[in-house]
PDB file of C-alpha atoms in Angstrom:
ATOM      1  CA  UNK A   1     101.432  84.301 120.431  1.00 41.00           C
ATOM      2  CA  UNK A   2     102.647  84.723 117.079  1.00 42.00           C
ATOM      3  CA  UNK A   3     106.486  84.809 115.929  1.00 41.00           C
ATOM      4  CA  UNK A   4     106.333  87.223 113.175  1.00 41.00           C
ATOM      5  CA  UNK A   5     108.738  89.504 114.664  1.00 43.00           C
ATOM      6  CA  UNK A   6     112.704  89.428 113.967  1.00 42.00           C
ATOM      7  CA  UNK A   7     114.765  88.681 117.105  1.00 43.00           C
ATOM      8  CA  UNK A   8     114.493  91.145 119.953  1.00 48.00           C
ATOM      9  CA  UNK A   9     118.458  92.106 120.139  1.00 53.00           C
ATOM     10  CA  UNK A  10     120.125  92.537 116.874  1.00 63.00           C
ATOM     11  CA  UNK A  11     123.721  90.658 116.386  1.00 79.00           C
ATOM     12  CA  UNK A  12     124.785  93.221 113.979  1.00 92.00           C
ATOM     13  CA  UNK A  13     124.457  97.021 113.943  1.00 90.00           C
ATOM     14  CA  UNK A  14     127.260  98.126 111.893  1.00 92.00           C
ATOM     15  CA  UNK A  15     126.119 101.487 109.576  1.00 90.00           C
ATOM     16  CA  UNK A  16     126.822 102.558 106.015  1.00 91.00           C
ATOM     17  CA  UNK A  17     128.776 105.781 106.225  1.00 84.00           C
ATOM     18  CA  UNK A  18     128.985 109.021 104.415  1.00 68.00           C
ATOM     19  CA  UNK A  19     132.663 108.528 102.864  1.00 69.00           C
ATOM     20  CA  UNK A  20     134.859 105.473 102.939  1.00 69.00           C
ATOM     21  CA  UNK A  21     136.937 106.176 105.898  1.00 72.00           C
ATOM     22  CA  UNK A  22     133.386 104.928 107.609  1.00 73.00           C
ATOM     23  CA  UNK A  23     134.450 101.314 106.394  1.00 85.00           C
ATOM     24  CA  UNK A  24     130.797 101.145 104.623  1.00 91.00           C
ATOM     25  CA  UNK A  25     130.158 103.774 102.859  1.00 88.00           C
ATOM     26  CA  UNK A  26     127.459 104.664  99.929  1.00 87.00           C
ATOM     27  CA  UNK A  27     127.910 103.077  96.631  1.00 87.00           C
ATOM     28  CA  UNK A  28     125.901 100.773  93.931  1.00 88.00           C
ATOM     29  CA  UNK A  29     126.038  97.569  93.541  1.00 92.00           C
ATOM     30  CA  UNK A  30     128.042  96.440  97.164  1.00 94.00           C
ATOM     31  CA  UNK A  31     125.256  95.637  99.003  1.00 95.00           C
ATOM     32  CA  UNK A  32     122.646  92.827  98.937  1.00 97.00           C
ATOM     33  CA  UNK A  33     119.545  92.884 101.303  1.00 98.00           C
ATOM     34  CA  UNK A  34     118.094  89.473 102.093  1.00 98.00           C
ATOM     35  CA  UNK A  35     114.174  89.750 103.345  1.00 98.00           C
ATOM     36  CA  UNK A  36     111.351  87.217 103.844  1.00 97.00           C
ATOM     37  CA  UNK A  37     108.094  88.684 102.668  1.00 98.00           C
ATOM     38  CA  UNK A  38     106.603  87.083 105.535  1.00 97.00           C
ATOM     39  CA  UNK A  39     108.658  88.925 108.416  1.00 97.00           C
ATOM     40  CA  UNK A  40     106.754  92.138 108.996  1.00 97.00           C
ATOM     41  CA  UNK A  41     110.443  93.843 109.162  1.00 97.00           C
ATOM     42  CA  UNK A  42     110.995  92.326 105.739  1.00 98.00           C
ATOM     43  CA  UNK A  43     108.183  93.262 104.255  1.00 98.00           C
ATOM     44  CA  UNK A  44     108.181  96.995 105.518  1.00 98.00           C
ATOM     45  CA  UNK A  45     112.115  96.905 103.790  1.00 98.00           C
ATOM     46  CA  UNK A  46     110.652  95.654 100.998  1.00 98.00           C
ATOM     47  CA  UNK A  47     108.507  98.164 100.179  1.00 98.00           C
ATOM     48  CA  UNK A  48     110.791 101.184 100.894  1.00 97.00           C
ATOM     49  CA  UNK A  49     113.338  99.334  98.585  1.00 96.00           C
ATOM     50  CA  UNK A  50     110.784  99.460  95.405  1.00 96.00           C
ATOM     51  CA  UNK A  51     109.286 102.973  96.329  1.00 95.00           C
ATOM     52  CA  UNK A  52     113.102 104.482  96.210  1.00 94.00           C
ATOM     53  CA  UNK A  53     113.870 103.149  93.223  1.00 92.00           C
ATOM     54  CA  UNK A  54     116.839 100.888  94.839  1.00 93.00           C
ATOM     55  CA  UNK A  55     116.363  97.744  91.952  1.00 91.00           C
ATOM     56  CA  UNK A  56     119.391  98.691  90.174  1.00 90.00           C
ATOM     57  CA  UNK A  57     121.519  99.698  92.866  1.00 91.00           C
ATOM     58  CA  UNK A  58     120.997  97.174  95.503  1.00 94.00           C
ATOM     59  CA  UNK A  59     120.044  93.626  94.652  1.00 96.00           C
ATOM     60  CA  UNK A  60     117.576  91.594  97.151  1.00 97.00           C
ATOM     61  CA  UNK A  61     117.593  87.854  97.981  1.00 98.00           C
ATOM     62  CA  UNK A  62     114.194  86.508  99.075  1.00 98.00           C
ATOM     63  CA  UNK A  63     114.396  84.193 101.949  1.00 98.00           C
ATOM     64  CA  UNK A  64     111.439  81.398 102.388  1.00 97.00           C
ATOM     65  CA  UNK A  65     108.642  82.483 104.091  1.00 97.00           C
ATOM     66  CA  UNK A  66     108.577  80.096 107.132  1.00 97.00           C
ATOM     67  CA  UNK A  67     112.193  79.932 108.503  1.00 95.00           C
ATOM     68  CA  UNK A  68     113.184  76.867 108.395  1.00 95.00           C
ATOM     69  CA  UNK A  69     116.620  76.749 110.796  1.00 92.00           C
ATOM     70  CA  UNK A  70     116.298  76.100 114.964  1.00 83.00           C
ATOM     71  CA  UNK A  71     115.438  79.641 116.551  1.00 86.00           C
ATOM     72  CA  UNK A  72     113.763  81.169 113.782  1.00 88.00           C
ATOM     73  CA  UNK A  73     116.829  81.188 111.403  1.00 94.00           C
ATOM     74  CA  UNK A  74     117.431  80.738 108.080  1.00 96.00           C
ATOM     75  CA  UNK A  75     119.761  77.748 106.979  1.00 96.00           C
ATOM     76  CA  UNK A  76     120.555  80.303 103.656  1.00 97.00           C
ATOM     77  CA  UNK A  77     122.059  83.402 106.098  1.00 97.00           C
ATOM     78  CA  UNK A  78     123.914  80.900 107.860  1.00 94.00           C
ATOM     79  CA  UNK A  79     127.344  81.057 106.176  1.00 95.00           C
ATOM     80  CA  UNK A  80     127.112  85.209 106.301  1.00 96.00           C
ATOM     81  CA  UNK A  81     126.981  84.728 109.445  1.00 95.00           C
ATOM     82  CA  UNK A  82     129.756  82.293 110.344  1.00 93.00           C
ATOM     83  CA  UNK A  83     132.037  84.620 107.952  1.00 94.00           C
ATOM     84  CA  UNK A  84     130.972  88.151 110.473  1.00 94.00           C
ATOM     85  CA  UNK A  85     131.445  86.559 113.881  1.00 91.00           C
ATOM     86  CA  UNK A  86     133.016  82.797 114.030  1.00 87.00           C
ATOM     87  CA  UNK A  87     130.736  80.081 115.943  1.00 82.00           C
ATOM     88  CA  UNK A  88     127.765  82.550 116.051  1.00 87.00           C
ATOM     89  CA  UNK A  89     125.515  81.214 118.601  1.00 86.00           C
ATOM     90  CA  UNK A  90     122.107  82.508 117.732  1.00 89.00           C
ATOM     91  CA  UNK A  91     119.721  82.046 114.741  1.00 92.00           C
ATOM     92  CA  UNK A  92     120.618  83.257 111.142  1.00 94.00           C
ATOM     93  CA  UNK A  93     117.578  85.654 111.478  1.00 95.00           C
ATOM     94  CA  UNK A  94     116.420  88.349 108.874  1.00 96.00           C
ATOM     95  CA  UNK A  95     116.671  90.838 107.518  1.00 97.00           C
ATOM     96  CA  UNK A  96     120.011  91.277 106.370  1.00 98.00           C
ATOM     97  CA  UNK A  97     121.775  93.456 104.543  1.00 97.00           C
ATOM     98  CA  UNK A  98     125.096  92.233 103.929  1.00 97.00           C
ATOM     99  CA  UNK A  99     128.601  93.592 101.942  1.00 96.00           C
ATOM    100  CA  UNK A 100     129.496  91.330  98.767  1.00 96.00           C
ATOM    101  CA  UNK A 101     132.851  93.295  99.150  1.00 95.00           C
ATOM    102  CA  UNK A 102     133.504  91.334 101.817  1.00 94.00           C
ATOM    103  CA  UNK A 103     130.840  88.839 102.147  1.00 95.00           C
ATOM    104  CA  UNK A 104     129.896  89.825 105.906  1.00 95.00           C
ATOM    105  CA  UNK A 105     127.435  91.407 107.592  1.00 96.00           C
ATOM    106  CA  UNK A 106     126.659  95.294 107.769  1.00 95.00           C
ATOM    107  CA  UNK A 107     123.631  95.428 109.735  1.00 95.00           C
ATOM    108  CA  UNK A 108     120.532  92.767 110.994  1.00 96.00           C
ATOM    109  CA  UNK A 109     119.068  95.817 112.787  1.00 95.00           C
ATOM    110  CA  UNK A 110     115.699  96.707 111.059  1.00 96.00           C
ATOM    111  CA  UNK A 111     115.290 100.717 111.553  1.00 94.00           C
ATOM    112  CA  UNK A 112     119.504 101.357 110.437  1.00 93.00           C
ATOM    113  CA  UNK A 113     118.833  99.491 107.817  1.00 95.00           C
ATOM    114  CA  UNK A 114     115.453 101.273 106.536  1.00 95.00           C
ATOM    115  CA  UNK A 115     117.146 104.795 107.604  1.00 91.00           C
ATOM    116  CA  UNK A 116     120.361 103.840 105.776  1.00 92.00           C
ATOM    117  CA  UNK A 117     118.049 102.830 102.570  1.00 91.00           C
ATOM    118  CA  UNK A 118     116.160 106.171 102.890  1.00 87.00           C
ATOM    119  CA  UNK A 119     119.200 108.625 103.493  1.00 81.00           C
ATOM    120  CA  UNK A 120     122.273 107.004 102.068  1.00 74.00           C
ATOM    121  CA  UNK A 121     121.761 104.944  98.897  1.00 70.00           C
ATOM    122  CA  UNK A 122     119.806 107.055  97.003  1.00 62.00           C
ATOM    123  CA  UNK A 123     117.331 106.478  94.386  1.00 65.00           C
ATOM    124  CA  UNK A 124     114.900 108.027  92.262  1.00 72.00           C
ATOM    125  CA  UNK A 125     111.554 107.563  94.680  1.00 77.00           C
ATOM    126  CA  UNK A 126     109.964 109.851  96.553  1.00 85.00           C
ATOM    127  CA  UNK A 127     111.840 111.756  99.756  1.00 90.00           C
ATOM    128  CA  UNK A 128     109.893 109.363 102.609  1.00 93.00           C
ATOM    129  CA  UNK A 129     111.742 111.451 105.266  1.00 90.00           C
ATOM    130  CA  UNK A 130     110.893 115.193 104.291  1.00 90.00           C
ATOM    131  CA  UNK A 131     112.562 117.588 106.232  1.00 90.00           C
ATOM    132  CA  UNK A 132     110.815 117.986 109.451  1.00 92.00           C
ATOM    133  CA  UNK A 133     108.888 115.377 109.721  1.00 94.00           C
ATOM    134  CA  UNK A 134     111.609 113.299 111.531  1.00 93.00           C
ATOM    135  CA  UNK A 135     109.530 113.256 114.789  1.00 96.00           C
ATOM    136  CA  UNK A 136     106.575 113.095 113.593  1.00 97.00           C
ATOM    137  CA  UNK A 137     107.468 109.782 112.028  1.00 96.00           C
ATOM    138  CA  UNK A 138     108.803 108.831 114.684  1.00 96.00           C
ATOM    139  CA  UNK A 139     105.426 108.779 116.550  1.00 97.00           C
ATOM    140  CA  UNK A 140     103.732 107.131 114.088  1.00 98.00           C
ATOM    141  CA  UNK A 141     106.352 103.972 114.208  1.00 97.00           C
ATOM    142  CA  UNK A 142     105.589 104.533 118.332  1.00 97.00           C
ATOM    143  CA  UNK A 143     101.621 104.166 117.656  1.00 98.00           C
ATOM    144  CA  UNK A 144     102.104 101.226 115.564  1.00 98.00           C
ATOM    145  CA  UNK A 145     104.687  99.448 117.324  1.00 97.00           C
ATOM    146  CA  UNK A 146     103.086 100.016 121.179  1.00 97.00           C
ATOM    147  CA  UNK A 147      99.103 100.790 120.797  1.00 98.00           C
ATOM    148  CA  UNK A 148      98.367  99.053 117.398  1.00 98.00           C
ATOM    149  CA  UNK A 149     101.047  95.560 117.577  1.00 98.00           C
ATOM    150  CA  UNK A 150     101.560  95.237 121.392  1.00 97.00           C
ATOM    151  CA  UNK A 151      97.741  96.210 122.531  1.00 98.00           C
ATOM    152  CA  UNK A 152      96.311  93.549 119.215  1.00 97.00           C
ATOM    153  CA  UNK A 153      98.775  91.287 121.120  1.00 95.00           C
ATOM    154  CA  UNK A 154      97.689  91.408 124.082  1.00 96.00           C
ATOM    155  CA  UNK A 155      93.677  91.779 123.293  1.00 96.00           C
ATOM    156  CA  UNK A 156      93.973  88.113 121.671  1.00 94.00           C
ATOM    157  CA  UNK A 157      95.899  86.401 125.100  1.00 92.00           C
ATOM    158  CA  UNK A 158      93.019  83.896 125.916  1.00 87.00           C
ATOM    159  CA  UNK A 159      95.218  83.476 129.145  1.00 86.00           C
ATOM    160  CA  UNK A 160      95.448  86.841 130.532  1.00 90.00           C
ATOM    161  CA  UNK A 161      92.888  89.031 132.987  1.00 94.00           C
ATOM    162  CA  UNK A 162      89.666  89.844 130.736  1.00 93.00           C
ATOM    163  CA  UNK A 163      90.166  93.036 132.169  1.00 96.00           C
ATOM    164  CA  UNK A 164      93.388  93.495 130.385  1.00 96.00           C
ATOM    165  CA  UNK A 165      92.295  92.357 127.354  1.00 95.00           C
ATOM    166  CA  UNK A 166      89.762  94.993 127.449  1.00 96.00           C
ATOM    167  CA  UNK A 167      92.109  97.982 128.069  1.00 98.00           C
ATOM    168  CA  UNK A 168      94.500  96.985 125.185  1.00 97.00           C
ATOM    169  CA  UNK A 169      91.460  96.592 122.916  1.00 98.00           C
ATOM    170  CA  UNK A 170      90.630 100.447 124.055  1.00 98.00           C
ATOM    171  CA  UNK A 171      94.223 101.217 123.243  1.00 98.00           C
ATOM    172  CA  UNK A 172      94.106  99.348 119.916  1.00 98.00           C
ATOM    173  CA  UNK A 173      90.548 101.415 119.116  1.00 98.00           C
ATOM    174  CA  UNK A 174      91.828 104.781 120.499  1.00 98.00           C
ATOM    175  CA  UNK A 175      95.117 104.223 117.827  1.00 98.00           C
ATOM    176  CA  UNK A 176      93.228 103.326 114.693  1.00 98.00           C
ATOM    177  CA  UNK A 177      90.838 106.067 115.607  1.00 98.00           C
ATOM    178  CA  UNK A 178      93.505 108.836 115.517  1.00 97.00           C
ATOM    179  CA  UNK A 179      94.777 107.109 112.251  1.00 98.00           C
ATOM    180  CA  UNK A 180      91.253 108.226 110.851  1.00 97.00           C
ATOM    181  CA  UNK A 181      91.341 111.497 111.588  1.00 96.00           C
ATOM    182  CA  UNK A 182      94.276 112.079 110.007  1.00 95.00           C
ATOM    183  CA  UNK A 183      93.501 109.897 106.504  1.00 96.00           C
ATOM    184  CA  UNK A 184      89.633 111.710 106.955  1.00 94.00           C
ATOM    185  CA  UNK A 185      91.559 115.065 106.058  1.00 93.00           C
ATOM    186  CA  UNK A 186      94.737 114.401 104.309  1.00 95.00           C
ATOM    187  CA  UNK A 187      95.773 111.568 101.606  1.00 95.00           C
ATOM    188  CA  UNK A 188      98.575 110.744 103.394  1.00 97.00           C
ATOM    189  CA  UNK A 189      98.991 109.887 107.461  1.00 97.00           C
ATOM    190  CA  UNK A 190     100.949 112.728 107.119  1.00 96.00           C
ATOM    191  CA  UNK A 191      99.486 115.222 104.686  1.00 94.00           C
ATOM    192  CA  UNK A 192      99.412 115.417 101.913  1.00 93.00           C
ATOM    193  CA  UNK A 193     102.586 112.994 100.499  1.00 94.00           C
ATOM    194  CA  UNK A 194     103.522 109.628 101.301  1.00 96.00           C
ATOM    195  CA  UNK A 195     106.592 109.098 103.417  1.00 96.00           C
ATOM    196  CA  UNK A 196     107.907 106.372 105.678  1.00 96.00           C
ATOM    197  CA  UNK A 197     104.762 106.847 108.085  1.00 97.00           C
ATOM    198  CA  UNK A 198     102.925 105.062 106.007  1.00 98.00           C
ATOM    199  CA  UNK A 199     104.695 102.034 105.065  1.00 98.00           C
ATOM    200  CA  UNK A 200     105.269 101.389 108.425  1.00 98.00           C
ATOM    201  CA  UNK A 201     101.646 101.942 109.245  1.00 98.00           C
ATOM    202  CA  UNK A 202     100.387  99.985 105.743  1.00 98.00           C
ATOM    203  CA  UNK A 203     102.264  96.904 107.310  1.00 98.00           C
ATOM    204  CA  UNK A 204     100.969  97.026 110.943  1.00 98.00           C
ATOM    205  CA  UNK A 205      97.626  97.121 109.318  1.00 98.00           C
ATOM    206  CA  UNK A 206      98.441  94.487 106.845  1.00 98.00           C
ATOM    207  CA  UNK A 207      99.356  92.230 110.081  1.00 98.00           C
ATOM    208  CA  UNK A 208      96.549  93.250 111.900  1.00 98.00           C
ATOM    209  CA  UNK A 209      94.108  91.621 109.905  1.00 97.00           C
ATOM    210  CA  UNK A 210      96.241  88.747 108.615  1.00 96.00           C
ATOM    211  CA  UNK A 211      97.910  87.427 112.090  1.00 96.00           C
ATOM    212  CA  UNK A 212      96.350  89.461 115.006  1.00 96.00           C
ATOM    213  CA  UNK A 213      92.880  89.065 113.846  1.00 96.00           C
ATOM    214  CA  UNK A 214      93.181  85.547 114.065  1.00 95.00           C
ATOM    215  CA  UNK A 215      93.116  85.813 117.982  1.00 94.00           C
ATOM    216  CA  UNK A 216      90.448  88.166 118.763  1.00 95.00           C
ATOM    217  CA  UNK A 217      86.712  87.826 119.083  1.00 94.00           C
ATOM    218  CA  UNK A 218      84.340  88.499 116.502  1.00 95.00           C
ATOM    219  CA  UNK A 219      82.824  91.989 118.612  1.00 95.00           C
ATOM    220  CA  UNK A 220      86.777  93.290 118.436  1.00 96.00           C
ATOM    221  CA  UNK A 221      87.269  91.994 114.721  1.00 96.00           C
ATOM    222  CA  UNK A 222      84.312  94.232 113.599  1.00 96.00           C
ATOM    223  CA  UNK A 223      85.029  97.227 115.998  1.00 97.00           C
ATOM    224  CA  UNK A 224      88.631  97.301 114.566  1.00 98.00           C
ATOM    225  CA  UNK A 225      86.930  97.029 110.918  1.00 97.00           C
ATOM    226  CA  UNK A 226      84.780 100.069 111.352  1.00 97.00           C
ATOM    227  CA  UNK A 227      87.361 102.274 110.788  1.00 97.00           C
ATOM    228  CA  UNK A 228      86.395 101.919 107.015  1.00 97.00           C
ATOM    229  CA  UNK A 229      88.783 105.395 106.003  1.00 97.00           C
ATOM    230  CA  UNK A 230      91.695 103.767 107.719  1.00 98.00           C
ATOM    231  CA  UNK A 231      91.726 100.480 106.071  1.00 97.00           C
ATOM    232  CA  UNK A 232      90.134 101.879 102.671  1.00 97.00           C
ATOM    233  CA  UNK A 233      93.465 103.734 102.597  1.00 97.00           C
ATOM    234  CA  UNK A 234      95.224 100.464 103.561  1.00 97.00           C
ATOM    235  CA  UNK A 235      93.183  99.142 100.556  1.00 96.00           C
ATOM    236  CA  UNK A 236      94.579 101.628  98.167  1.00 96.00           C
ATOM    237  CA  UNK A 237      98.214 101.755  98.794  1.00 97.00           C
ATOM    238  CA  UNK A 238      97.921  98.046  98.551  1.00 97.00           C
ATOM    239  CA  UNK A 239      97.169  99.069  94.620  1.00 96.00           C
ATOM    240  CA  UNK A 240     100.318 100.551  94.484  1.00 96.00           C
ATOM    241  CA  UNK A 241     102.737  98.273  92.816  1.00 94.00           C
ATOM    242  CA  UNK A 242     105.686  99.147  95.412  1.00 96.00           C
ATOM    243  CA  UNK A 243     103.164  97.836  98.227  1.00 97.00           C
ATOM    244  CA  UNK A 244     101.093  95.090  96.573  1.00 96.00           C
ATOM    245  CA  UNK A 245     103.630  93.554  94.715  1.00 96.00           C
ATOM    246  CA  UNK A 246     104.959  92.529  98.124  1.00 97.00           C
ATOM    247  CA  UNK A 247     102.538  91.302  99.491  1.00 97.00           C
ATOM    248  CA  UNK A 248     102.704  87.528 100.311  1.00 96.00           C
ATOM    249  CA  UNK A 249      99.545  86.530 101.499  1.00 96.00           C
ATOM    250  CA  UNK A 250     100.145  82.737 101.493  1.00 97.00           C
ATOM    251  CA  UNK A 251     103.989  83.087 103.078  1.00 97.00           C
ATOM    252  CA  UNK A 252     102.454  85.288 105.813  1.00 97.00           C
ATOM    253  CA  UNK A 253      99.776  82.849 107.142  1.00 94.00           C
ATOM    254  CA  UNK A 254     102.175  79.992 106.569  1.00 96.00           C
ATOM    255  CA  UNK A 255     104.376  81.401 109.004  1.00 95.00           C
ATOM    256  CA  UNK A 256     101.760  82.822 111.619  1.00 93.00           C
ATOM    257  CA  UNK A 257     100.365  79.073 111.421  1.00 89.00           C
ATOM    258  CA  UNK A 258     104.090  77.393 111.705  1.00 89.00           C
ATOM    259  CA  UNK A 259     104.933  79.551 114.642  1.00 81.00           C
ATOM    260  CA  UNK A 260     102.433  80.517 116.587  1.00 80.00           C
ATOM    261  CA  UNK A 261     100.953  79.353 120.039  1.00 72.00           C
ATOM    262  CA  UNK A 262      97.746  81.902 120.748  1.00 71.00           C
ATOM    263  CA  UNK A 263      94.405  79.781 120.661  1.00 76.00           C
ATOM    264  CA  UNK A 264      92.908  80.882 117.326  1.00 83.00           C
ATOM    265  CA  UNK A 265      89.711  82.783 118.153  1.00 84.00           C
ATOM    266  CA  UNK A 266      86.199  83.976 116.240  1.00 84.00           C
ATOM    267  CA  UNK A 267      87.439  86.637 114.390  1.00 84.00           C
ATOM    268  CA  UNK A 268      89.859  84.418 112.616  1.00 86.00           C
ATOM    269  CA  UNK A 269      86.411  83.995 110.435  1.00 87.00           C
ATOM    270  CA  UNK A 270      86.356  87.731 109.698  1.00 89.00           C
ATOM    271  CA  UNK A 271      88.407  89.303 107.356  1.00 91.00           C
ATOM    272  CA  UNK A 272      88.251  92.983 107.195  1.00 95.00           C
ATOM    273  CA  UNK A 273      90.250  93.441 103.776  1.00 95.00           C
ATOM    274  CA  UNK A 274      90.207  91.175 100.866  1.00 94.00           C
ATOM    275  CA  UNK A 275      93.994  92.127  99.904  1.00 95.00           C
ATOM    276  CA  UNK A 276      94.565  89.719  97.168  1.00 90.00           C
ATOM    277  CA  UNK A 277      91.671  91.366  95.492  1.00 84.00           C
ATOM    278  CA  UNK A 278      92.556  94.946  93.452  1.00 44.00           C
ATOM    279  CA  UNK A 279      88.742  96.316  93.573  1.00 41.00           C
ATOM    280  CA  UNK A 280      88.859  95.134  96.987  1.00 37.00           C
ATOM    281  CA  UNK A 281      86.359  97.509  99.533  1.00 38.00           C
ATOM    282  CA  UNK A 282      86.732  97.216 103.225  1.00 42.00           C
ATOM    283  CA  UNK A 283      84.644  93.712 104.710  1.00 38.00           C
ATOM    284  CA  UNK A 284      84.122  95.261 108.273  1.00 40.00           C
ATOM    285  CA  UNK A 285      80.458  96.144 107.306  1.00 37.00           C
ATOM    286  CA  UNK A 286      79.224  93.030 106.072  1.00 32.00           C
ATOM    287  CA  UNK A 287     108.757  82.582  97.127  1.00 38.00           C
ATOM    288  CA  UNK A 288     111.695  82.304  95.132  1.00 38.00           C
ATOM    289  CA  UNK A 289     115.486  83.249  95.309  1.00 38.00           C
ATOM    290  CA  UNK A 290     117.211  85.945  94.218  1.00 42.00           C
ATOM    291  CA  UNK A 291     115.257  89.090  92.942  1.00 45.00           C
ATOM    292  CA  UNK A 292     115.035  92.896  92.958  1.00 42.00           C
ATOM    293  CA  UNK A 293     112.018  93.980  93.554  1.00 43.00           C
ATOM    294  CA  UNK A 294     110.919  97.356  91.404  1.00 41.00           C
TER     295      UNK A 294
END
């Protein structure tokens, strides 16, 4: 339905190490990430790169929004990937974080690279993986991934059993209620500071408005919008400049539009956050090369 996602087996899963008998190991300045904005993955890498403070340290190279290689790749991230494995045979994808040591690849593997950002290169942001809270971040990342992505998926195949679609829509409802329990009582999807739990969950609900929206019914559209806690939170991290600033509207429906398949349904006529907007309520009831993002 909608090719947002990076490819579903990584070509590259290397790790940056503690000390330099690991091969990659921690220091400024060797690295380079290379994101599109409109790649959910990207974005989510994105954000964790401003919020740790990473601008100085580890430079970022903006791909264009709507790949623009056979397969989803990227004609930019093909010589990085001739140079890590000769006559590569699938698509330059993103992201990337690559070695300017050696101008290869280190990783193409979302999550290592977001847990190598978080624990390994330091910065001056806040901790997003507090002690203890490993698992329960994990299970957030589960929710959104499986009963938020996969279930707003599903709801909007025109070509599956009604009855399906009706089950994932419970599973999408059930999800985003939980999610409001937790914001009605805490700041945070965790408590009471931010961590990695909630970029990952500020992008699933960034793409469930902008891309998944598009193929469900109006009913769905304004069930899902009734969770007005949930997405006013969504609404106010947005205000933060390590979310908002990243947020490419224009790249993200050029690429849901250049990609996808899905037959675009009523609720495409219903947005339930005006993002681009910074006194922006919830509606349910009624790009460049090179940069470091900071």
């Amino acid at each position: 339905m909608s090719a947002t996602s990076p490819a579903a087996v990584p070509s590259f899963r290397s790790r940056i190490g503690r000390d330099a008998r690991s091969g990659y190991y921690a220091v400024p300045h060797r690295y380079r990430l290379h994101l599109a904005l409109s790649c959910p993955y990207g974005l989510e890498i994105a954000v964790t790169h401003s919020l740790l403070g990473l601008a100085d340290r580890l430079p970022v190279t903006l791909l264009p929004a709507v790949p623009d290689a056979p397969g989803g790749g990227h004609l930019a991230l093909r010589p990085l990937y001739d140079a890590s494995e000769h006559r590569h045979r699938g698509p330059a994808v993103a992201p990337v974080l690559s070695d300017d040591w050696t101008g290869r690849i280190v990783s193409t593997h979302a999550p290592d690279i977001l847990r190598d950002l978080t624990r390994l290169l330091g910065g001056d942001g806040p901790v997003l993986h507090p002690h203890g809270t490993e698992d329960a971040v994990r299970a957030v990342v589960r929710l959104c991934e499986q009963d938020i992505t996969a279930s707003a998926q599903r709801a909007g195949e025109a070509a599956i059993d009604p009855a399906v679609r009706e089950t994932a829509l419970a599973t999408l409802l059930r999800a985003l209620g939980e999610l409001e329990r937790r914001i009605a009582s805490h700041a945070y999807v965790l408590g009471g500071r931010l961590t990695a739990a909630d970029v990952r969950l500020w992008v699933t609900l960034v793409q469930l408005d902008t891309v998944h929206r598009h193929h469900l019914d109006a009913a769905a559209v304004h069930r899902i919008a009734g969770h007005r806690q949930l997405w006013t939170y969504a609404r106010r991290l947005t205000e933060h400049p390590a979310f908002g600033t990243h947020l490419d509207l224009d790249g993200i429906a050029r690429r849901h539009h250049a990609h996808c398949r899905g037959a675009e349904a009523a609720g495409a006529a219903t947005q339930i956050v005006d993002w681009a907007s910074a006194d922006a309520v919830p509606a349910g009831a009624r790009h460049q090369r090179d940069h470091t993002p900071g």
